[in-house]
C-alpha cells in the first residue's frame, strides 16, 4: 500500500530540460550544417515511413520480446507470425534511426528509446506511436493539402466525421487513443501536481480527465483534496479500476457528461489539461462558459498546455499544433496571452502563468 501511495517521480527542473532540448537541437543543427542538405531533407521526407515502422514494432510487441536479451529477426518473426526478412528490414530501419540496436551478429536488442515503447514502461510512448500511425490519422495527414487551402479539418473531410465522432464508433482505436493520452499525461502529471498548491484545496475537478492519470497524481501527492473526474461515459468506464490501482478510488467521484454542457458545480478548481488545444476559439469559450456557470466565486480554472508563441519554433509545441490543425476542429496550441484572453472573455480574471518542470505550463484564472 505504501508503494501505491508514492507519487510519480519529478522530471528535472524546467531550466535543465530546456537546456537539454536546446543542446539537442544545436547538435542536430550542427550536423545538418556539415552534411549535404539533401540528407536531412530526405530523412524528414521519410517521416511517414518512420511513423509506420514504429507502429509495427508496437503492434508486434518487439520491445517486450527483446526484454530477455538480443534475438534474431527470424526468431522474433516466428513468434509474431510474420515474414522474417521483412521484419529484419523493419527493425534495421528503426535501428538506423536510433530505436533498437542492431548488433554485429545480426541480432536486435533493446536500447533506451525502444524500451520506452513497452506498454509497461513509465509514460509509455508505444500507444502514441500506434495511434499516430493508425489508418485514420495517416489518411488525414495525406489530405493536408485541403487543410492548407481551406483551413478546415482534414480528418473530417476524409472520414466524414470529427475525430471524436470517429473514435466513438471505432472502439479499438478509441482505446488506443485514450491509452496514448493517458501516458502523455503521466509524463507531465508529477510536475503539475508538485507545481501548484493543490494541498490548499478541498475539491478539484479534472475536466475531460480521461481515466484519471493527472487527478490521481494530484491526490496521491496531496492528501487533503478530493476529486471529481469528468468525461464521456465510454472513457470513464476504465477509470474505477485505474483509480483503484493508484490507491485513490475512494477520494474520486466519476461524473459522466459533456464538457460543453454542464460541469460539476462547487469545486475549488477546474483543471483542463490538453483540452482547449483540441478546439477553435468558439468551442473553447463554450467549454469555459460551462466552467464559469459551475464555478463559485473565487474558484480557479487551471489550463495546462504547451504554450507556443507565433515567432517560436519549439518542438514538440509546433508539431503538436499542426496535429491539432489537421485532425481536430481547427484546434491549435496557443500562447499564454491567447489563453488568458479566452479566459477573460469567458468571465474569469486571468492570474499567473506557472512554468513547470514539464513541457506544459499552468495558466491560472479566478472566477
mmCIF file of C-alpha atoms in Angstrom, residues 83-321:
data_model
loop_
_atom_site.group_PDB
_atom_site.id
_atom_site.type_symbol
_atom_site.label_atom_id
_atom_site.label_comp_id
_atom_site.label_asym_id
_atom_site.label_seq_id
_atom_site.Cartn_x
_atom_site.Cartn_y
_atom_site.Cartn_z
ATOM 1 C CA UNK A 83 7.729 -12.706 -42.504
ATOM 2 C CA UNK A 84 11.339 -12.924 -41.158
ATOM 3 C CA UNK A 85 13.160 -10.969 -43.865
ATOM 4 C CA UNK A 86 10.600 -8.166 -43.809
ATOM 5 C CA UNK A 87 10.777 -7.921 -40.011
ATOM 6 C CA UNK A 88 14.583 -7.753 -40.136
ATOM 7 C CA UNK A 89 14.388 -4.865 -42.593
ATOM 8 C CA UNK A 90 11.775 -3.053 -40.497
ATOM 9 C CA UNK A 91 13.884 -3.349 -37.344
ATOM 10 C CA UNK A 92 17.086 -2.443 -39.213
ATOM 11 C CA UNK A 93 15.445 0.765 -40.429
ATOM 12 C CA UNK A 94 14.334 1.570 -36.891
ATOM 13 C CA UNK A 95 17.836 0.874 -35.573
ATOM 14 C CA UNK A 96 19.219 3.262 -38.187
ATOM 15 C CA UNK A 97 17.086 5.944 -36.539
ATOM 16 C CA UNK A 98 18.234 5.061 -33.026
ATOM 17 C CA UNK A 99 15.294 2.846 -31.997
ATOM 18 C CA UNK A 100 16.579 -0.662 -31.132
ATOM 19 C CA UNK A 101 20.207 -1.704 -31.570
ATOM 20 C CA UNK A 102 21.468 -3.962 -34.364
ATOM 21 C CA UNK A 103 24.469 -5.988 -33.161
ATOM 22 C CA UNK A 104 27.359 -7.244 -35.326
ATOM 23 C CA UNK A 105 25.965 -10.795 -35.044
ATOM 24 C CA UNK A 106 22.749 -9.633 -36.734
ATOM 25 C CA UNK A 107 20.619 -9.815 -33.599
ATOM 26 C CA UNK A 108 18.478 -6.958 -32.334
ATOM 27 C CA UNK A 109 18.493 -5.600 -28.795
ATOM 28 C CA UNK A 110 16.575 -3.017 -26.846
ATOM 29 C CA UNK A 111 18.069 0.382 -26.137
ATOM 30 C CA UNK A 112 16.906 3.433 -24.196
ATOM 31 C CA UNK A 113 14.447 4.541 -26.895
ATOM 32 C CA UNK A 114 12.955 1.151 -27.696
ATOM 33 C CA UNK A 115 12.343 0.370 -24.019
ATOM 34 C CA UNK A 116 10.052 3.409 -23.858
ATOM 35 C CA UNK A 117 7.774 1.659 -26.393
ATOM 36 C CA UNK A 118 6.918 -1.126 -23.929
ATOM 37 C CA UNK A 119 3.339 -0.980 -22.691
ATOM 38 C CA UNK A 120 4.604 -1.348 -19.118
ATOM 39 C CA UNK A 121 7.176 1.456 -19.432
ATOM 40 C CA UNK A 122 6.592 4.591 -17.342
ATOM 41 C CA UNK A 123 4.735 7.097 -19.555
ATOM 42 C CA UNK A 124 4.993 4.589 -22.416
ATOM 43 C CA UNK A 125 5.370 6.049 -25.908
ATOM 44 C CA UNK A 126 4.010 2.906 -27.534
ATOM 45 C CA UNK A 127 0.309 3.754 -27.640
ATOM 46 C CA UNK A 128 1.015 7.219 -29.042
ATOM 47 C CA UNK A 129 3.151 5.716 -31.804
ATOM 48 C CA UNK A 130 0.374 3.226 -32.547
ATOM 49 C CA UNK A 131 -2.276 5.950 -32.707
ATOM 50 C CA UNK A 132 -0.259 8.398 -34.818
ATOM 51 C CA UNK A 133 0.412 5.580 -37.271
ATOM 52 C CA UNK A 134 -3.241 4.487 -37.397
ATOM 53 C CA UNK A 135 -5.053 4.440 -40.714
ATOM 54 C CA UNK A 136 -7.458 7.219 -39.765
ATOM 55 C CA UNK A 137 -4.694 9.598 -38.669
ATOM 56 C CA UNK A 138 -2.469 8.772 -41.640
ATOM 57 C CA UNK A 139 -5.346 9.347 -44.078
ATOM 58 C CA UNK A 140 -5.999 12.775 -42.579
ATOM 59 C CA UNK A 141 -2.369 13.772 -42.998
ATOM 60 C CA UNK A 142 -2.442 12.563 -46.601
ATOM 61 C CA UNK A 143 -5.134 15.225 -47.204
ATOM 62 C CA UNK A 144 -3.156 18.079 -45.625
ATOM 63 C CA UNK A 145 -3.314 19.964 -48.930
ATOM 64 C CA UNK A 146 -7.039 20.557 -48.364
ATOM 65 C CA UNK A 147 -6.435 21.901 -44.864
ATOM 66 C CA UNK A 148 -3.761 24.267 -46.168
ATOM 67 C CA UNK A 149 -6.189 25.501 -48.834
ATOM 68 C CA UNK A 150 -9.332 25.820 -46.707
ATOM 69 C CA UNK A 151 -8.271 25.863 -43.058
ATOM 70 C CA UNK A 152 -10.759 23.079 -42.324
ATOM 71 C CA UNK A 153 -10.070 19.750 -40.622
ATOM 72 C CA UNK A 154 -8.587 17.191 -42.994
ATOM 73 C CA UNK A 155 -9.860 14.430 -40.716
ATOM 74 C CA UNK A 156 -13.483 15.485 -41.151
ATOM 75 C CA UNK A 157 -13.041 15.903 -44.907
ATOM 76 C CA UNK A 158 -11.561 12.412 -45.321
ATOM 77 C CA UNK A 159 -13.740 10.483 -42.869
ATOM 78 C CA UNK A 160 -16.967 12.487 -42.942
ATOM 79 C CA UNK A 161 -16.904 12.829 -39.157
ATOM 80 C CA UNK A 162 -14.943 14.626 -36.475
ATOM 81 C CA UNK A 163 -12.134 12.708 -34.797
ATOM 82 C CA UNK A 164 -14.313 12.416 -31.673
ATOM 83 C CA UNK A 165 -17.264 11.008 -33.626
ATOM 84 C CA UNK A 166 -14.885 8.598 -35.356
ATOM 85 C CA UNK A 167 -13.365 7.369 -32.100
ATOM 86 C CA UNK A 168 -16.833 6.867 -30.608
ATOM 87 C CA UNK A 169 -17.614 4.461 -33.485
ATOM 88 C CA UNK A 170 -14.263 2.613 -33.501
ATOM 89 C CA UNK A 171 -13.739 1.164 -30.059
ATOM 90 C CA UNK A 172 -10.292 -0.324 -30.631
ATOM 91 C CA UNK A 173 -8.884 2.942 -31.911
ATOM 92 C CA UNK A 174 -10.622 4.836 -29.096
ATOM 93 C CA UNK A 175 -8.897 2.640 -26.524
ATOM 94 C CA UNK A 176 -5.516 3.171 -28.184
ATOM 95 C CA UNK A 177 -6.083 6.933 -28.269
ATOM 96 C CA UNK A 178 -7.190 7.016 -24.622
ATOM 97 C CA UNK A 179 -4.170 4.972 -23.580
ATOM 98 C CA UNK A 180 -1.867 7.277 -25.546
ATOM 99 C CA UNK A 181 -3.313 10.415 -23.969
ATOM 100 C CA UNK A 182 -3.098 8.824 -20.530
ATOM 101 C CA UNK A 183 0.599 8.089 -20.991
ATOM 102 C CA UNK A 184 1.254 11.611 -22.293
ATOM 103 C CA UNK A 185 -0.412 12.942 -19.154
ATOM 104 C CA UNK A 186 1.645 10.610 -16.958
ATOM 105 C CA UNK A 187 4.753 12.317 -18.311
ATOM 106 C CA UNK A 188 3.589 15.756 -17.128
ATOM 107 C CA UNK A 189 1.460 14.833 -14.115
ATOM 108 C CA UNK A 190 4.187 14.797 -11.423
ATOM 109 C CA UNK A 191 5.346 18.304 -12.372
ATOM 110 C CA UNK A 192 1.768 19.647 -12.421
ATOM 111 C CA UNK A 193 0.939 18.035 -9.083
ATOM 112 C CA UNK A 194 4.099 19.436 -7.486
ATOM 113 C CA UNK A 195 3.965 22.827 -9.191
ATOM 114 C CA UNK A 196 0.674 24.110 -7.773
ATOM 115 C CA UNK A 197 -0.636 24.304 -4.158
ATOM 116 C CA UNK A 198 -3.382 21.719 -4.620
ATOM 117 C CA UNK A 199 -2.968 20.874 -0.936
ATOM 118 C CA UNK A 200 -4.813 24.103 -0.084
ATOM 119 C CA UNK A 201 -7.951 22.958 -1.937
ATOM 120 C CA UNK A 202 -10.819 20.707 -0.897
ATOM 121 C CA UNK A 203 -12.315 19.669 -4.256
ATOM 122 C CA UNK A 204 -10.615 19.531 -7.671
ATOM 123 C CA UNK A 205 -12.438 18.747 -10.931
ATOM 124 C CA UNK A 206 -10.412 17.325 -13.820
ATOM 125 C CA UNK A 207 -12.377 18.353 -16.922
ATOM 126 C CA UNK A 208 -12.092 15.748 -19.713
ATOM 127 C CA UNK A 209 -9.668 13.949 -17.429
ATOM 128 C CA UNK A 210 -9.765 10.537 -19.113
ATOM 129 C CA UNK A 211 -9.225 7.626 -16.764
ATOM 130 C CA UNK A 212 -7.675 9.922 -14.140
ATOM 131 C CA UNK A 213 -3.911 9.905 -14.700
ATOM 132 C CA UNK A 214 -3.466 13.551 -13.679
ATOM 133 C CA UNK A 215 -6.117 13.668 -10.967
ATOM 134 C CA UNK A 216 -4.745 10.546 -9.287
ATOM 135 C CA UNK A 217 -1.232 12.010 -9.237
ATOM 136 C CA UNK A 218 -2.538 15.195 -7.603
ATOM 137 C CA UNK A 219 -4.431 13.233 -4.953
ATOM 138 C CA UNK A 220 -1.507 10.926 -4.224
ATOM 139 C CA UNK A 221 0.782 13.888 -3.684
ATOM 140 C CA UNK A 222 -1.745 15.944 -1.676
ATOM 141 C CA UNK A 223 -3.802 14.129 0.999
ATOM 142 C CA UNK A 224 -6.335 16.928 1.596
ATOM 143 C CA UNK A 225 -8.361 17.374 -1.629
ATOM 144 C CA UNK A 226 -10.970 15.094 -3.100
ATOM 145 C CA UNK A 227 -11.507 14.848 -6.839
ATOM 146 C CA UNK A 228 -14.218 14.881 -9.478
ATOM 147 C CA UNK A 229 -13.400 13.224 -12.802
ATOM 148 C CA UNK A 230 -15.490 14.485 -15.740
ATOM 149 C CA UNK A 231 -15.527 12.792 -19.139
ATOM 150 C CA UNK A 232 -17.723 10.847 -21.543
ATOM 151 C CA UNK A 233 -19.227 7.640 -20.155
ATOM 152 C CA UNK A 234 -17.248 5.406 -22.534
ATOM 153 C CA UNK A 235 -13.983 6.994 -21.404
ATOM 154 C CA UNK A 236 -14.850 6.752 -17.709
ATOM 155 C CA UNK A 237 -15.512 3.020 -17.998
ATOM 156 C CA UNK A 238 -11.815 2.357 -17.395
ATOM 157 C CA UNK A 239 -11.460 4.903 -14.578
ATOM 158 C CA UNK A 240 -12.587 2.889 -11.498
ATOM 159 C CA UNK A 241 -10.012 0.134 -11.981
ATOM 160 C CA UNK A 242 -7.268 2.632 -12.819
ATOM 161 C CA UNK A 243 -8.035 4.825 -9.799
ATOM 162 C CA UNK A 244 -8.179 1.772 -7.540
ATOM 163 C CA UNK A 245 -4.765 0.719 -8.788
ATOM 164 C CA UNK A 246 -3.464 4.166 -7.931
ATOM 165 C CA UNK A 247 -4.933 3.948 -4.426
ATOM 166 C CA UNK A 248 -7.285 6.947 -4.708
ATOM 167 C CA UNK A 249 -10.625 5.459 -5.814
ATOM 168 C CA UNK A 250 -12.265 6.363 -2.501
ATOM 169 C CA UNK A 251 -11.459 10.047 -2.992
ATOM 170 C CA UNK A 252 -12.794 10.435 -6.555
ATOM 171 C CA UNK A 253 -16.318 10.849 -7.903
ATOM 172 C CA UNK A 254 -16.677 9.986 -11.593
ATOM 173 C CA UNK A 255 -19.136 12.220 -13.453
ATOM 174 C CA UNK A 256 -20.213 11.297 -16.994
ATOM 175 C CA UNK A 257 -21.176 14.219 -19.194
ATOM 176 C CA UNK A 258 -20.301 16.662 -21.948
ATOM 177 C CA UNK A 259 -17.703 19.335 -21.239
ATOM 178 C CA UNK A 260 -19.771 21.700 -23.412
ATOM 179 C CA UNK A 261 -22.968 21.395 -21.409
ATOM 180 C CA UNK A 262 -22.544 21.044 -17.662
ATOM 181 C CA UNK A 263 -19.513 20.879 -15.402
ATOM 182 C CA UNK A 264 -19.961 19.679 -11.785
ATOM 183 C CA UNK A 265 -20.562 22.716 -9.544
ATOM 184 C CA UNK A 266 -18.947 23.683 -6.276
ATOM 185 C CA UNK A 267 -15.330 22.730 -6.935
ATOM 186 C CA UNK A 268 -12.399 24.843 -5.775
ATOM 187 C CA UNK A 269 -10.521 24.346 -9.046
ATOM 188 C CA UNK A 270 -11.336 23.205 -12.576
ATOM 189 C CA UNK A 271 -8.354 21.665 -14.326
ATOM 190 C CA UNK A 272 -8.176 21.465 -18.125
ATOM 191 C CA UNK A 273 -5.080 19.679 -19.403
ATOM 192 C CA UNK A 274 -4.658 19.499 -23.182
ATOM 193 C CA UNK A 275 -8.355 20.218 -23.678
ATOM 194 C CA UNK A 276 -8.570 23.679 -25.234
ATOM 195 C CA UNK A 277 -5.954 22.913 -27.888
ATOM 196 C CA UNK A 278 -8.421 20.476 -29.475
ATOM 197 C CA UNK A 279 -10.844 23.272 -30.382
ATOM 198 C CA UNK A 280 -11.286 26.632 -32.074
ATOM 199 C CA UNK A 281 -11.935 29.757 -30.005
ATOM 200 C CA UNK A 282 -15.735 29.465 -30.179
ATOM 201 C CA UNK A 283 -15.719 25.914 -28.829
ATOM 202 C CA UNK A 284 -13.171 26.851 -26.151
ATOM 203 C CA UNK A 285 -15.493 29.622 -24.986
ATOM 204 C CA UNK A 286 -18.359 27.117 -24.704
ATOM 205 C CA UNK A 287 -16.202 24.868 -22.510
ATOM 206 C CA UNK A 288 -15.038 27.771 -20.368
ATOM 207 C CA UNK A 289 -18.612 29.100 -20.120
ATOM 208 C CA UNK A 290 -19.701 25.742 -18.684
ATOM 209 C CA UNK A 291 -16.900 26.023 -16.135
ATOM 210 C CA UNK A 292 -17.898 29.607 -15.335
ATOM 211 C CA UNK A 293 -21.515 28.602 -14.677
ATOM 212 C CA UNK A 294 -20.363 25.881 -12.312
ATOM 213 C CA UNK A 295 -17.658 27.867 -10.542
ATOM 214 C CA UNK A 296 -18.445 29.556 -7.261
ATOM 215 C CA UNK A 297 -16.909 32.940 -6.523
ATOM 216 C CA UNK A 298 -13.157 32.602 -6.081
ATOM 217 C CA UNK A 299 -12.917 29.202 -7.779
ATOM 218 C CA UNK A 300 -9.943 28.737 -10.072
ATOM 219 C CA UNK A 301 -9.526 27.487 -13.605
ATOM 220 C CA UNK A 302 -6.146 25.904 -14.343
ATOM 221 C CA UNK A 303 -5.244 25.392 -18.006
ATOM 222 C CA UNK A 304 -2.264 23.075 -18.522
ATOM 223 C CA UNK A 305 -0.914 23.171 -22.074
ATOM 224 C CA UNK A 306 2.251 23.539 -24.108
ATOM 225 C CA UNK A 307 2.499 27.277 -24.758
ATOM 226 C CA UNK A 308 3.533 28.349 -28.241
ATOM 227 C CA UNK A 309 4.373 31.854 -29.377
ATOM 228 C CA UNK A 310 3.845 32.835 -33.012
ATOM 229 C CA UNK A 311 7.572 33.508 -33.513
ATOM 230 C CA UNK A 312 8.667 30.325 -31.725
ATOM 231 C CA UNK A 313 9.593 27.090 -33.477
ATOM 232 C CA UNK A 314 9.784 24.832 -30.441
ATOM 233 C CA UNK A 315 9.229 21.118 -30.664
ATOM 234 C CA UNK A 316 7.004 19.398 -29.623
ATOM 235 C CA UNK A 317 4.825 22.514 -29.466
ATOM 236 C CA UNK A 318 4.949 23.312 -33.177
ATOM 237 C CA UNK A 319 4.363 19.678 -34.181
ATOM 238 C CA UNK A 320 1.511 19.258 -31.705
ATOM 239 C CA UNK A 321 -0.010 22.422 -33.157
#
